[in-house]
PDB file of C-alpha atoms in Angstrom:
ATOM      1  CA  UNK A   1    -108.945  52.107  41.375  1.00 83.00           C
ATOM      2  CA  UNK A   2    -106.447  49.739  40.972  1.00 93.00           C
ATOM      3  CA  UNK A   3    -106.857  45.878  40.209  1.00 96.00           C
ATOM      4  CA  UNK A   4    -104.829  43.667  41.892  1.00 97.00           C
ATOM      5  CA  UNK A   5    -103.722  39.851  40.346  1.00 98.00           C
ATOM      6  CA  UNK A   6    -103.438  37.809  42.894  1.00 98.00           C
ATOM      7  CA  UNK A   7    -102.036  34.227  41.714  1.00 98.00           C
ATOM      8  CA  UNK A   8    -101.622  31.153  44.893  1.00 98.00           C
ATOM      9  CA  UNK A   9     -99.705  28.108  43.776  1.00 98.00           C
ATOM     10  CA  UNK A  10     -99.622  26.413  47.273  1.00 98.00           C
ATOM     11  CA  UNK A  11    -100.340  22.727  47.607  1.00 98.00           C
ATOM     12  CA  UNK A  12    -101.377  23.633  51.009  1.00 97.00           C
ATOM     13  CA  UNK A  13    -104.020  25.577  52.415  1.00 97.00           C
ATOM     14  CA  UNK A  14    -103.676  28.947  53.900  1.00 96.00           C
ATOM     15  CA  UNK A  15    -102.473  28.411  57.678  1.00 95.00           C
ATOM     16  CA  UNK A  16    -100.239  25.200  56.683  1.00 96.00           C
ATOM     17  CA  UNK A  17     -98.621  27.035  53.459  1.00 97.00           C
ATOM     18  CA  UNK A  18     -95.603  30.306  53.707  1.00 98.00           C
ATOM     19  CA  UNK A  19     -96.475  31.527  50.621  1.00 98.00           C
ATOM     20  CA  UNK A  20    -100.328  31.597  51.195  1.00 98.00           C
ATOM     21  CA  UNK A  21    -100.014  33.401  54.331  1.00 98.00           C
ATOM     22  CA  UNK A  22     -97.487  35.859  53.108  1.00 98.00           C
ATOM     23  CA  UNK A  23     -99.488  36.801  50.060  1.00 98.00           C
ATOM     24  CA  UNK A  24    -102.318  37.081  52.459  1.00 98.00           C
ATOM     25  CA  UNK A  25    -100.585  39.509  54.421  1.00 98.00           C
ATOM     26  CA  UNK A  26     -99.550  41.620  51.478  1.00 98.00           C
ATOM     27  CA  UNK A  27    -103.184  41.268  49.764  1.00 98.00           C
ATOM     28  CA  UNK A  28    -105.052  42.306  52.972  1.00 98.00           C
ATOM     29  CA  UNK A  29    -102.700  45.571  53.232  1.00 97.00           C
ATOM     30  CA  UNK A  30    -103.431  45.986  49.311  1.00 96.00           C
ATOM     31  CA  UNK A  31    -106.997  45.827  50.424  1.00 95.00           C
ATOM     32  CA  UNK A  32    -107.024  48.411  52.946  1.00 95.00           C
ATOM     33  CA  UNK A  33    -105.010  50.583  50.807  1.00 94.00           C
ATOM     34  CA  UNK A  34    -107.830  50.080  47.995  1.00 91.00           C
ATOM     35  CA  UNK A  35    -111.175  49.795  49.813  1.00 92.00           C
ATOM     36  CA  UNK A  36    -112.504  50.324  46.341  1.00 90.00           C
ATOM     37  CA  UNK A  37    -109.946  48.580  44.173  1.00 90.00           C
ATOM     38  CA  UNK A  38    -110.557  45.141  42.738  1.00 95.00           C
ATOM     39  CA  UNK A  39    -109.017  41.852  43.358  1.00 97.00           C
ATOM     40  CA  UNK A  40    -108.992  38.828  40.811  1.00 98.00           C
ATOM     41  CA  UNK A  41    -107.936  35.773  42.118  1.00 98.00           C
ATOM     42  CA  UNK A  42    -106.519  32.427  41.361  1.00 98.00           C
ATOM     43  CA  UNK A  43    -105.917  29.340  43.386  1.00 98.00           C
ATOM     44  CA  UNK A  44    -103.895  27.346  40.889  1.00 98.00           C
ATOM     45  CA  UNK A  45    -104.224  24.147  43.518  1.00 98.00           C
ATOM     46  CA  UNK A  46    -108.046  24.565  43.614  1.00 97.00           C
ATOM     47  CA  UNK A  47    -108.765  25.204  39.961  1.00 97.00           C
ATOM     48  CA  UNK A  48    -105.961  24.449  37.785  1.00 97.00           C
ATOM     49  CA  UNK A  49    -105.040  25.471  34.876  1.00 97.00           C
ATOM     50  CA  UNK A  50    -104.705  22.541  32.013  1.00 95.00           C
ATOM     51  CA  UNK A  51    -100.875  22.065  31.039  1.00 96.00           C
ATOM     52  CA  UNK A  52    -100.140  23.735  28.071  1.00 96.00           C
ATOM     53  CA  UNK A  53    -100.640  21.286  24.734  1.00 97.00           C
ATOM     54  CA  UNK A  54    -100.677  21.287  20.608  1.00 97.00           C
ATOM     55  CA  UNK A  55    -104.131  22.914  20.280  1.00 97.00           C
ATOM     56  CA  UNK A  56    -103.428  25.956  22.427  1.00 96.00           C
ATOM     57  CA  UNK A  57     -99.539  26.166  21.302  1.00 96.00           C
ATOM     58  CA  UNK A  58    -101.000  26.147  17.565  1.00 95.00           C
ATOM     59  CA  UNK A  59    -104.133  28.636  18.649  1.00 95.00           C
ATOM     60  CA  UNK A  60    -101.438  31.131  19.806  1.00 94.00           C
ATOM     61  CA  UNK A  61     -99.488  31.705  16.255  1.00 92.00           C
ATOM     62  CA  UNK A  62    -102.132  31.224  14.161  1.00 93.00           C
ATOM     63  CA  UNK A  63    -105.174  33.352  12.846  1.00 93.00           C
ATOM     64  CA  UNK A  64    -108.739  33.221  14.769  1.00 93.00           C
ATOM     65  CA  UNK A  65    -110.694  32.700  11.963  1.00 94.00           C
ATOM     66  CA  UNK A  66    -109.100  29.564  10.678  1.00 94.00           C
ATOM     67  CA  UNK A  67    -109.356  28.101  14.162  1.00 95.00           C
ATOM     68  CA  UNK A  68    -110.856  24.487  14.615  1.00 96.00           C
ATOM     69  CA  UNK A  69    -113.229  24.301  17.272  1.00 95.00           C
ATOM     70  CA  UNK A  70    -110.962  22.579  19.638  1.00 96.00           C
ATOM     71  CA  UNK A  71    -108.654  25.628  18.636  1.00 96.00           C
ATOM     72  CA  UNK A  72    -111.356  28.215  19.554  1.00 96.00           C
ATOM     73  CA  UNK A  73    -111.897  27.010  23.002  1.00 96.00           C
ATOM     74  CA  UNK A  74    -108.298  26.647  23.657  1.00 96.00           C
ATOM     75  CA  UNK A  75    -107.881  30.124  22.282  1.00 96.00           C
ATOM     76  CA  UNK A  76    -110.636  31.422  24.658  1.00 96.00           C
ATOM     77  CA  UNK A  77    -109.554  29.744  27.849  1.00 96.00           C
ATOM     78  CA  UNK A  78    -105.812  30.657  27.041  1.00 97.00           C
ATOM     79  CA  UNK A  79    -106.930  34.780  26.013  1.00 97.00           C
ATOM     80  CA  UNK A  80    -108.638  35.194  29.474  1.00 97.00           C
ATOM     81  CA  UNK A  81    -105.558  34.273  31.047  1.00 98.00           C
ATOM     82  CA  UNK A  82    -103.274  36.498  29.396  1.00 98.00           C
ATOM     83  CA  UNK A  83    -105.951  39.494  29.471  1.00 98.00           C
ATOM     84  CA  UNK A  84    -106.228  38.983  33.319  1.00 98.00           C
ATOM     85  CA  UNK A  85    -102.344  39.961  33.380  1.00 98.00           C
ATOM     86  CA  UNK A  86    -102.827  42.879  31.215  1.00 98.00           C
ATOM     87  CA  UNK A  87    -105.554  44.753  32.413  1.00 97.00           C
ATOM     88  CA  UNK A  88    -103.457  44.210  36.243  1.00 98.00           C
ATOM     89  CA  UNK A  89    -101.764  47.116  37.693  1.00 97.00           C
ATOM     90  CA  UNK A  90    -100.342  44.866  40.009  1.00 98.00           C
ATOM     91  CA  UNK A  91     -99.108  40.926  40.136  1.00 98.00           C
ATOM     92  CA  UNK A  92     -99.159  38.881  43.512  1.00 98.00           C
ATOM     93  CA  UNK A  93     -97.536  35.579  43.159  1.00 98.00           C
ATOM     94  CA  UNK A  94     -97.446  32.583  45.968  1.00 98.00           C
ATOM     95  CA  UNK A  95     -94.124  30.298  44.545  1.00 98.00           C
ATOM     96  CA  UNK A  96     -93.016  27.941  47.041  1.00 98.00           C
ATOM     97  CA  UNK A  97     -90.325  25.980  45.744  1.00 98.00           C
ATOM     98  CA  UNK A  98     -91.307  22.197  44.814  1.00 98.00           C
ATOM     99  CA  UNK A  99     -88.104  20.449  43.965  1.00 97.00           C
ATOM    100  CA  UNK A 100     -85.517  23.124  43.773  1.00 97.00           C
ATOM    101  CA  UNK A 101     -88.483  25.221  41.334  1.00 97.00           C
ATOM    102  CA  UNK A 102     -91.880  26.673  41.164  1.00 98.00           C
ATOM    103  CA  UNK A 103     -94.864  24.100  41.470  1.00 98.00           C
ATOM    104  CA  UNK A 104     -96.191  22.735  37.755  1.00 98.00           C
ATOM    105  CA  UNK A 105     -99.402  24.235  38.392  1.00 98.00           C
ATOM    106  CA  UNK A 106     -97.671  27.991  38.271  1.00 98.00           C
ATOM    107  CA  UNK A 107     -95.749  26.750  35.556  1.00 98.00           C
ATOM    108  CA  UNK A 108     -98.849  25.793  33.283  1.00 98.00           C
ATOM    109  CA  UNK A 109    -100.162  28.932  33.924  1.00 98.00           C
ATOM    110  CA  UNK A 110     -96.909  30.869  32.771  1.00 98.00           C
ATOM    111  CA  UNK A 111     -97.195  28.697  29.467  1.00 98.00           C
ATOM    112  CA  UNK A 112    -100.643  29.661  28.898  1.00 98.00           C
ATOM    113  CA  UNK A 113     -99.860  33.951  29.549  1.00 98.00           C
ATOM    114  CA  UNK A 114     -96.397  33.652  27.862  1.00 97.00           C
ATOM    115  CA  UNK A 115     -97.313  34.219  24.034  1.00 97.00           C
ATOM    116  CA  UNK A 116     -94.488  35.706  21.907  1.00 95.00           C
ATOM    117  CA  UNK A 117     -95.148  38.560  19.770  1.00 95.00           C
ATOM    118  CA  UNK A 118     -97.368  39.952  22.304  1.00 97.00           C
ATOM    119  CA  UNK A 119     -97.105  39.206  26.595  1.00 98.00           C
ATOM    120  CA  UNK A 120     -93.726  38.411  25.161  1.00 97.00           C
ATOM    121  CA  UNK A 121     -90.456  39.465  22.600  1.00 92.00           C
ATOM    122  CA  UNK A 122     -89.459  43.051  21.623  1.00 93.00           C
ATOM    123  CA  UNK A 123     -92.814  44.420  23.254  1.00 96.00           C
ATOM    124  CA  UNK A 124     -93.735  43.213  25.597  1.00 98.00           C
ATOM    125  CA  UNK A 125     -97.611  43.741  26.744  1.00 98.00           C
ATOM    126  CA  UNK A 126     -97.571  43.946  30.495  1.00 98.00           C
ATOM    127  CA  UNK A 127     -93.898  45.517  30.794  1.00 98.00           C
ATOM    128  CA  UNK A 128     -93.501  47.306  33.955  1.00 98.00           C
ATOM    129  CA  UNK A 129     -96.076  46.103  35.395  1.00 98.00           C
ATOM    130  CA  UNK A 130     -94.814  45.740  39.037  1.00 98.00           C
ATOM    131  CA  UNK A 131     -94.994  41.935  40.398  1.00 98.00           C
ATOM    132  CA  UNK A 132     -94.595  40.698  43.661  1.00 98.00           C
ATOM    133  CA  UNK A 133     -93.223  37.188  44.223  1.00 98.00           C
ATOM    134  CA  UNK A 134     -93.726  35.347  47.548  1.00 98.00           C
ATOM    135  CA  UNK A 135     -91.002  32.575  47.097  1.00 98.00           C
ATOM    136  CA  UNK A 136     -90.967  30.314  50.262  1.00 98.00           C
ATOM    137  CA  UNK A 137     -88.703  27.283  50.796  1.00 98.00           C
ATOM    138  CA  UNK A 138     -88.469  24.521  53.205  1.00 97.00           C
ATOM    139  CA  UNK A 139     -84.031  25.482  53.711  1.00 97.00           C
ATOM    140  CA  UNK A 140     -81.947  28.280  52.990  1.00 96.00           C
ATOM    141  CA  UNK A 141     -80.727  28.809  49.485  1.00 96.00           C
ATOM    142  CA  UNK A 142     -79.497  32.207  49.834  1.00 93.00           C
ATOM    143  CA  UNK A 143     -75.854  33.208  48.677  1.00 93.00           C
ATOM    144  CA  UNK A 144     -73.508  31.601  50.344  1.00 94.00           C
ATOM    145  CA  UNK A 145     -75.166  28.421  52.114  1.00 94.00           C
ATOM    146  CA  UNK A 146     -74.286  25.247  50.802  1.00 94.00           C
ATOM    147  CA  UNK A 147     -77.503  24.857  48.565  1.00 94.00           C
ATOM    148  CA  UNK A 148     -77.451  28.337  47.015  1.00 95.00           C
ATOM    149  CA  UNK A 149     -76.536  26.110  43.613  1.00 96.00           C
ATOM    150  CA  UNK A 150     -79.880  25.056  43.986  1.00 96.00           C
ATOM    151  CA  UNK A 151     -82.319  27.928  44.009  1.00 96.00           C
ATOM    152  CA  UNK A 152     -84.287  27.935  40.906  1.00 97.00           C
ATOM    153  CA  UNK A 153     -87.173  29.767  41.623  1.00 98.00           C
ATOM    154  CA  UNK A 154     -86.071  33.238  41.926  1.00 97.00           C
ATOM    155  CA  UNK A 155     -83.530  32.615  39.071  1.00 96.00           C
ATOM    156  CA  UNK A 156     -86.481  31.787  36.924  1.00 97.00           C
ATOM    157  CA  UNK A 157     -88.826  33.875  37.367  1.00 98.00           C
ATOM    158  CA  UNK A 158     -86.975  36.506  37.969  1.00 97.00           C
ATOM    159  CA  UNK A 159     -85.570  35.859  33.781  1.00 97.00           C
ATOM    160  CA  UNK A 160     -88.478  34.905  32.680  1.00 97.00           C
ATOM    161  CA  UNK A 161     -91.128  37.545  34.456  1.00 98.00           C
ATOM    162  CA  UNK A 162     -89.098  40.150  34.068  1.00 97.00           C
ATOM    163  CA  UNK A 163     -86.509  39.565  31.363  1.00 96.00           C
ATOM    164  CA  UNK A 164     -88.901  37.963  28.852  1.00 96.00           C
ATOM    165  CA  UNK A 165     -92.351  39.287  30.370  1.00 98.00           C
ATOM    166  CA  UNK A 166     -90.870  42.842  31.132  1.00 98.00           C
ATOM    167  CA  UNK A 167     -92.398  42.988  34.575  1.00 98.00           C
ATOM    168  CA  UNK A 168     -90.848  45.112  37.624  1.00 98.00           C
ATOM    169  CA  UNK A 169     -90.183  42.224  39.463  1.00 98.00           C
ATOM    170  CA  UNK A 170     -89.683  42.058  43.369  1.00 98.00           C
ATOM    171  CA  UNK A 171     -89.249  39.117  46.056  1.00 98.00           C
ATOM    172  CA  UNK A 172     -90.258  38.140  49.533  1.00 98.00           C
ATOM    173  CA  UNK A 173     -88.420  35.293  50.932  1.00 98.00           C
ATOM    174  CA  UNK A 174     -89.509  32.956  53.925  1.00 98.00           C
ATOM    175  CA  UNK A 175     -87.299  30.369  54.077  1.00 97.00           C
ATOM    176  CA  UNK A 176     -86.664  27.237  56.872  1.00 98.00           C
ATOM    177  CA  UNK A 177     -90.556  26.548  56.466  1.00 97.00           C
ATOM    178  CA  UNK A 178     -89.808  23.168  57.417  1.00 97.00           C
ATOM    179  CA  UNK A 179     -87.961  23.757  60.762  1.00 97.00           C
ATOM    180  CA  UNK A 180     -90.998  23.592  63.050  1.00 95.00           C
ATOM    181  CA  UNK A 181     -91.785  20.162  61.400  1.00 95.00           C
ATOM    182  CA  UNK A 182     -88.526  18.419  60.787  1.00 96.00           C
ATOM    183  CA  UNK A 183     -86.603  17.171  63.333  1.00 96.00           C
ATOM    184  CA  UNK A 184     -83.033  17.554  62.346  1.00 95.00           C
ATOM    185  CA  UNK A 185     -83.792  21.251  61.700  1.00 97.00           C
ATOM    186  CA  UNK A 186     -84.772  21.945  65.158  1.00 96.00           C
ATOM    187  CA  UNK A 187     -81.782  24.299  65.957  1.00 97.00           C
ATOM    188  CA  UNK A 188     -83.239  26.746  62.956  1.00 96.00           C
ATOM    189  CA  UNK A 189     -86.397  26.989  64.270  1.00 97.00           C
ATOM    190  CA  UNK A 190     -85.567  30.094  65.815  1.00 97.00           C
ATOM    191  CA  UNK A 191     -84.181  31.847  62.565  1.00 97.00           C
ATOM    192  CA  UNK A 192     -87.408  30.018  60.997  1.00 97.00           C
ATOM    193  CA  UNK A 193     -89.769  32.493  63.103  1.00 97.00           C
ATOM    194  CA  UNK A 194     -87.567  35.397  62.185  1.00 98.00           C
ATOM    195  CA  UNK A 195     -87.723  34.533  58.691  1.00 98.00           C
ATOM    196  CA  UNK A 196     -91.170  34.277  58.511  1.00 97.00           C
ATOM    197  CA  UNK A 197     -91.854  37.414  60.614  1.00 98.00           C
ATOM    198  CA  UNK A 198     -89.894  39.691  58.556  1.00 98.00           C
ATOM    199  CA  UNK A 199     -91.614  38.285  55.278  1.00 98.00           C
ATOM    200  CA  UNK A 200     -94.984  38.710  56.620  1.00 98.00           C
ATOM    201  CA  UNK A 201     -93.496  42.461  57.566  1.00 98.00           C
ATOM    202  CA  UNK A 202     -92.074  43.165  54.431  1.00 98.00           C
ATOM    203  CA  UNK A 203     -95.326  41.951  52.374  1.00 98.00           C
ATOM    204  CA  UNK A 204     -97.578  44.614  54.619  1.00 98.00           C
ATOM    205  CA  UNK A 205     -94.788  47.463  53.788  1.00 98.00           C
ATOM    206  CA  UNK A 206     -94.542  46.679  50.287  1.00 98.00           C
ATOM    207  CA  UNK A 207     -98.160  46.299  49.370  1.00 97.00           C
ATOM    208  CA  UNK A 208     -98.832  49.774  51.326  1.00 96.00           C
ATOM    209  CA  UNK A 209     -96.555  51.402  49.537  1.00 95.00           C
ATOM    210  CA  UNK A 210     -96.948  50.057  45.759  1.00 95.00           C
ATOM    211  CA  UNK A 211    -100.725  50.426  46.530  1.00 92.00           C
ATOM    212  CA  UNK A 212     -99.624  54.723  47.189  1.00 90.00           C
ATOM    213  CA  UNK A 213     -97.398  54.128  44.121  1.00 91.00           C
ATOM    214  CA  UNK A 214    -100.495  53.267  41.741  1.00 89.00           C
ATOM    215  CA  UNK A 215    -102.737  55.772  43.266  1.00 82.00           C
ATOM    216  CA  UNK A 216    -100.666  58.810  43.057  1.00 70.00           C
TER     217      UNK A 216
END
């Protein structure tokens, strides 16, 4: 059966964060789809990964056996990482945008899987592996609002998961989280709930049928 990776970057818990509760939606109808399937998961707010530093950056491009100890653990804790995203037939990823871009915690995690010569470059080890991004945001930066200039979350990860990772990558968009919470966006609360709606739609639709997909 198929393994699902299931990755939540959220601040927030489940209930007070978009992206949560979308991925929820989409895992759950993963779930039913593969009663029998397996589901690793990672709350990147509860358990962080460390940011990336010298001793893991030199453990990457250099050979095992010369490691220093330091070296060897960073190695270890790094190879898990990137050997979760292998052996997945499927990626789920919560990226609410922080700042215009993904949270640091998702990005220290992308440091850690992102080795070249092997998750990355000519060959890469995961490609086509289909991933699902849940990219929620407080406004609208689609194309043609006035902040579309300023959507760097699908732009990124959308180059760098699938045009440096090789990953089939796919999006579900929330957006006007904040209307039911800030005043001055009170008259977009209505397009808020539709938003949201349709997200929570689209993530039960697409996990049922990627889940048929990887059974087939």
């Amino acid at each position: 059966m198929p393994t699902l990776l299931h990755i939540d970057s959220s601040a927030f818990p489940q209930g007070a964060s978009a992206s949560r509760d979308v991925a929820a939606s989409f895992r759950e109808a993963w779930q039913r789809e593969n009663p029998d399937g397996t589901v690793v998961y990672r709350d990147l707010a509860a358990d962080p990964v460390p940011h990336i530093d010298a001793t893991a950056i030199s453990a990457g491009f250099s050979d095992p056996a010369g490691h220093t100890p330091e070296q060897q653990a960073a190695w270890a804790a790094r190879l898990a990482l990137i050997e979760e995203l292998e052996q997945a037939d499927a990626v789920l990823i919560g990226a609410p945008m922080y700042n215009f871009t993904i949270p640091s915690t998702l990005k220290a995690w992308l440091d850690h899987v992102i080795l070249m010569g092997r998750t990355g470059g000519d060959s890469p080890s995961a490609a086509g592996t289909p991933v699902t991004v849940v990219a929620s945001r407080g406004g609208s930066y689609a194309p043609g609002t006035p902040r579309e200039g300023f959507e760097f979350v699908q732009t990124y990860l959308e180059k760098l998961l699938g045009g440096m990772l090789g990953l089939e990558v796919d999006f579900i968009v929330p957006e006007l989280t904040l209307a039911r919470t800030t005043p001055a966006m009170a008259d977009l609360i209505e397009l808020a709930d539709a938003s949201r709606a349709k997200a929570h739609q689209d993530a039960t639709e697409k996990a049922r049928k990627l889940a048929a997909r990887l059974s087939a």
